[in-house]
Amino acid sequence: MINFEKLNFPSEGEIITFSSGLAKVPNYPIVPYIRGDGTGVDIWPATQKVIDAAVYKAYGAEKKINWFKVYAGDEACEVYGTYNYLPKDTIEAIKYFGVAIKGPLTTPVGGGIRSLNVALRQIFDLYSCVRPCRYYSGTPSPHKKPQDLDIIVYRENTEDIYMGIEWEAGDSNCIELINYLNKSLIPKSEKLKNKLISESAGIGIKPISKKGSQRHIKKAIEHAKKLTGNKRHVTLVHKGNIMKYTEGAFRDWGYELAVNEFRNDCITERESWILDNIENNNEITIENNARLIEPGFDKLTASKREIVCKEIQDVISSIFKSHGSNKWKDMVLVDDRIADSIFQQIQTRPQEYSIIATLNLNGDYISDAAAAIVGGLGMAPGANIGDNAAIFEATHGTAPKHAGLNRINPGSLILSGVMMLEYFGWNEAADLITKGISKSIEDKKVTYDLARLMEQKVDSLSCSDFANTIISFF
Ligand code: NAP
């Protein structure tokens, strides 16, 4: 038990525990919640009502969430004093109870205060940001077939240029670094030696580690293992053709993880290609398969041909028995795509994708682009997940001009609640909410943001009436 400065320890409920990165959820878990600033006052009560109603409908008295109010943002300053945006009580509560849900928080401007969302991710080492993008029938979308997109973006949350290690152009440290690179490090490299960084450049550092990449990709593969059919698919998205030792390494470490740690459950795209050819080839010889697999095989040098033949031989000897005879078709397919091509692919061939595992910056772009295809940020949920904690959150901001007017769309936070219920394994309750939202939208019973995009004129619902309508479809 912990002593809080201003919070009362919950009198009822149990603690969620973690073992090897997996949450063990009791029937009456205590879940801290942060209401959020701005429109948090509207969307949190709506969300809590919907989640409670779904849990009750699904399980009666057998399960119940014991909500525990904790403070962050403007509300925290009211309770704990000026500039106390993220009180120790809140950090201790989330650490102790493990899983939390939050509304949007204002990023304080000036005063050296960093983003509260980024702070929470760093404090709890929530290294995977998970953002599902799926279409709810009837949602206005700029796309002709938004229903074809059903993906989950796994965005690495702790590394990449988001670490903020950068120096402004002209800064003395920046000039010192540029001089060191230009005069000492670059000339030592055969490959780089004619390159020079301009003295007027700003510099940003992009650290990508094997540990950081693999723990994140592991979460994505574990998720894919729970899916069925062609959704058992993880695509590593990177810009490794340009950034070989960061984004390219992310891809290589991903494949290494797939074939080492998940050998019995995974097949790489290349391996599947080899096995497919072997299985459909009457004259099974290594040379024949190599000819089929490697474009321009006959024109390759003898040593390159040898490499391809050895690769095929290795695949046959290592996995033909376990993965052959079409068994590989039921396994998690791991492939990779260059980041720029995935922006095209999710628009032109969305059905081919399921889980996108990518780095921090790519993930930021891709998840917003995917959310736009299925109807915008108002319906895009998010979760930040680590080994000992998880925080579920609305992906939009505080939208201050709508705050307190009971008009904003609570969909993003409600769907984050759905993710939390799925994380608990409370799928029956999660499915009820998904069904309720789908039916509300199909019936055009929606908040102003969706109503204004609909082709026929629709009267919009308030935030609380949207929540009540969702519940009425349970
Ligand atoms: P914003 O709060 O996301 O609002 C921008 C616009 O997005 C709104 O004016 C509204 O558009 C639309 N919108 C936002 N939430 C919506 C919802 N629930 N339903 C429907 N439409 C919604 O972005 P911002 O104005 O740039 O940021 C405001 C504050 O939020 C800043 O302090 C920022 O740092 C913070 N922020 C927090 C988070 C977070 O906590 N995760 C994320 C982003 C930003 P219309 O007015 O056109 O309807």
mmCIF file of C-alpha atoms in Angstrom, residues 2 4 7 16 18 21 32-34 68 70-72 85-102 105 114-129 156-158 211 215 219 383-393 423:
data_model
loop_
_atom_site.group_PDB
_atom_site.id
_atom_site.type_symbol
_atom_site.label_atom_id
_atom_site.label_comp_id
_atom_site.label_asym_id
_atom_site.label_seq_id
_atom_site.Cartn_x
_atom_site.Cartn_y
_atom_site.Cartn_z
ATOM 1 C CA ILE A 2 1.300 3.504 -0.776
ATOM 2 C CA PHE A 4 -0.505 9.561 -1.290
ATOM 3 C CA LEU A 7 -5.384 11.029 -2.890
ATOM 4 C CA ILE A 16 -3.332 -5.480 -11.959
ATOM 5 C CA PHE A 18 2.582 -7.847 -14.660
ATOM 6 C CA GLY A 21 5.349 -7.980 -19.963
ATOM 7 C CA PRO A 32 -6.571 5.225 -12.404
ATOM 8 C CA TYR A 33 -8.010 7.736 -14.839
ATOM 9 C CA ILE A 34 -6.960 11.241 -15.818
ATOM 10 C CA PHE A 68 -9.564 5.872 -9.315
ATOM 11 C CA VAL A 70 -5.847 10.937 -10.421
ATOM 12 C CA TYR A 71 -4.745 14.346 -11.630
ATOM 13 C CA ALA A 72 -2.626 15.731 -14.442
ATOM 14 C CA TYR A 85 1.140 19.487 -13.947
ATOM 15 C CA LEU A 86 2.170 15.934 -13.194
ATOM 16 C CA PRO A 87 2.101 15.357 -9.411
ATOM 17 C CA LYS A 88 4.060 12.592 -7.730
ATOM 18 C CA ASP A 89 0.750 11.068 -6.527
ATOM 19 C CA THR A 90 -0.306 10.473 -10.148
ATOM 20 C CA ILE A 91 2.990 8.869 -11.106
ATOM 21 C CA GLU A 92 2.950 6.652 -8.015
ATOM 22 C CA ALA A 93 -0.673 5.631 -8.625
ATOM 23 C CA ILE A 94 -0.050 4.576 -12.242
ATOM 24 C CA LYS A 95 3.141 2.760 -11.214
ATOM 25 C CA TYR A 96 1.264 0.899 -8.481
ATOM 26 C CA PHE A 97 -1.917 0.046 -10.374
ATOM 27 C CA GLY A 98 -0.230 -0.541 -13.753
ATOM 28 C CA VAL A 99 -2.974 0.413 -16.206
ATOM 29 C CA ALA A 100 -4.476 3.872 -16.671
ATOM 30 C CA ILE A 101 -6.673 5.730 -19.145
ATOM 31 C CA LYS A 102 -6.470 9.413 -19.906
ATOM 32 C CA LEU A 105 -3.778 17.122 -21.828
ATOM 33 C CA ARG A 114 7.821 19.269 -21.473
ATOM 34 C CA SER A 115 4.795 17.569 -23.001
ATOM 35 C CA LEU A 116 2.917 15.639 -20.315
ATOM 36 C CA ASN A 117 2.108 12.887 -22.791
ATOM 37 C CA VAL A 118 5.764 12.436 -23.697
ATOM 38 C CA ALA A 119 6.704 12.581 -19.997
ATOM 39 C CA LEU A 120 4.243 9.803 -19.125
ATOM 40 C CA ARG A 121 5.560 7.606 -21.945
ATOM 41 C CA GLN A 122 9.134 8.104 -20.774
ATOM 42 C CA ILE A 123 8.513 7.688 -17.041
ATOM 43 C CA PHE A 124 6.758 4.347 -17.549
ATOM 44 C CA ASP A 125 8.911 3.250 -20.487
ATOM 45 C CA LEU A 126 5.784 2.757 -22.612
ATOM 46 C CA TYR A 127 7.787 1.767 -25.639
ATOM 47 C CA SER A 128 5.032 0.774 -28.069
ATOM 48 C CA CYS A 129 2.359 3.185 -29.216
ATOM 49 C CA GLU A 156 8.115 2.763 -31.417
ATOM 50 C CA ASN A 157 7.741 5.337 -28.670
ATOM 51 C CA THR A 158 11.105 5.965 -27.031
ATOM 52 C CA LYS A 211 17.072 -3.694 -27.831
ATOM 53 C CA ARG A 215 11.199 -5.350 -27.770
ATOM 54 C CA LYS A 219 4.903 -6.814 -29.138
ATOM 55 C CA ALA A 383 -2.520 2.951 -26.323
ATOM 56 C CA ASN A 384 0.995 3.276 -24.976
ATOM 57 C CA ILE A 385 2.269 -0.050 -23.766
ATOM 58 C CA GLY A 386 5.383 -1.161 -21.907
ATOM 59 C CA ASP A 387 6.373 -4.205 -19.869
ATOM 60 C CA ASN A 388 5.062 -2.933 -16.523
ATOM 61 C CA ALA A 389 2.401 -0.400 -17.427
ATOM 62 C CA ALA A 390 -0.063 0.641 -20.117
ATOM 63 C CA ILE A 391 -1.819 3.958 -20.659
ATOM 64 C CA PHE A 392 -4.791 4.203 -23.007
ATOM 65 C CA GLU A 393 -5.538 7.641 -24.442
ATOM 66 C CA TYR A 423 -5.945 -5.720 -23.232
#
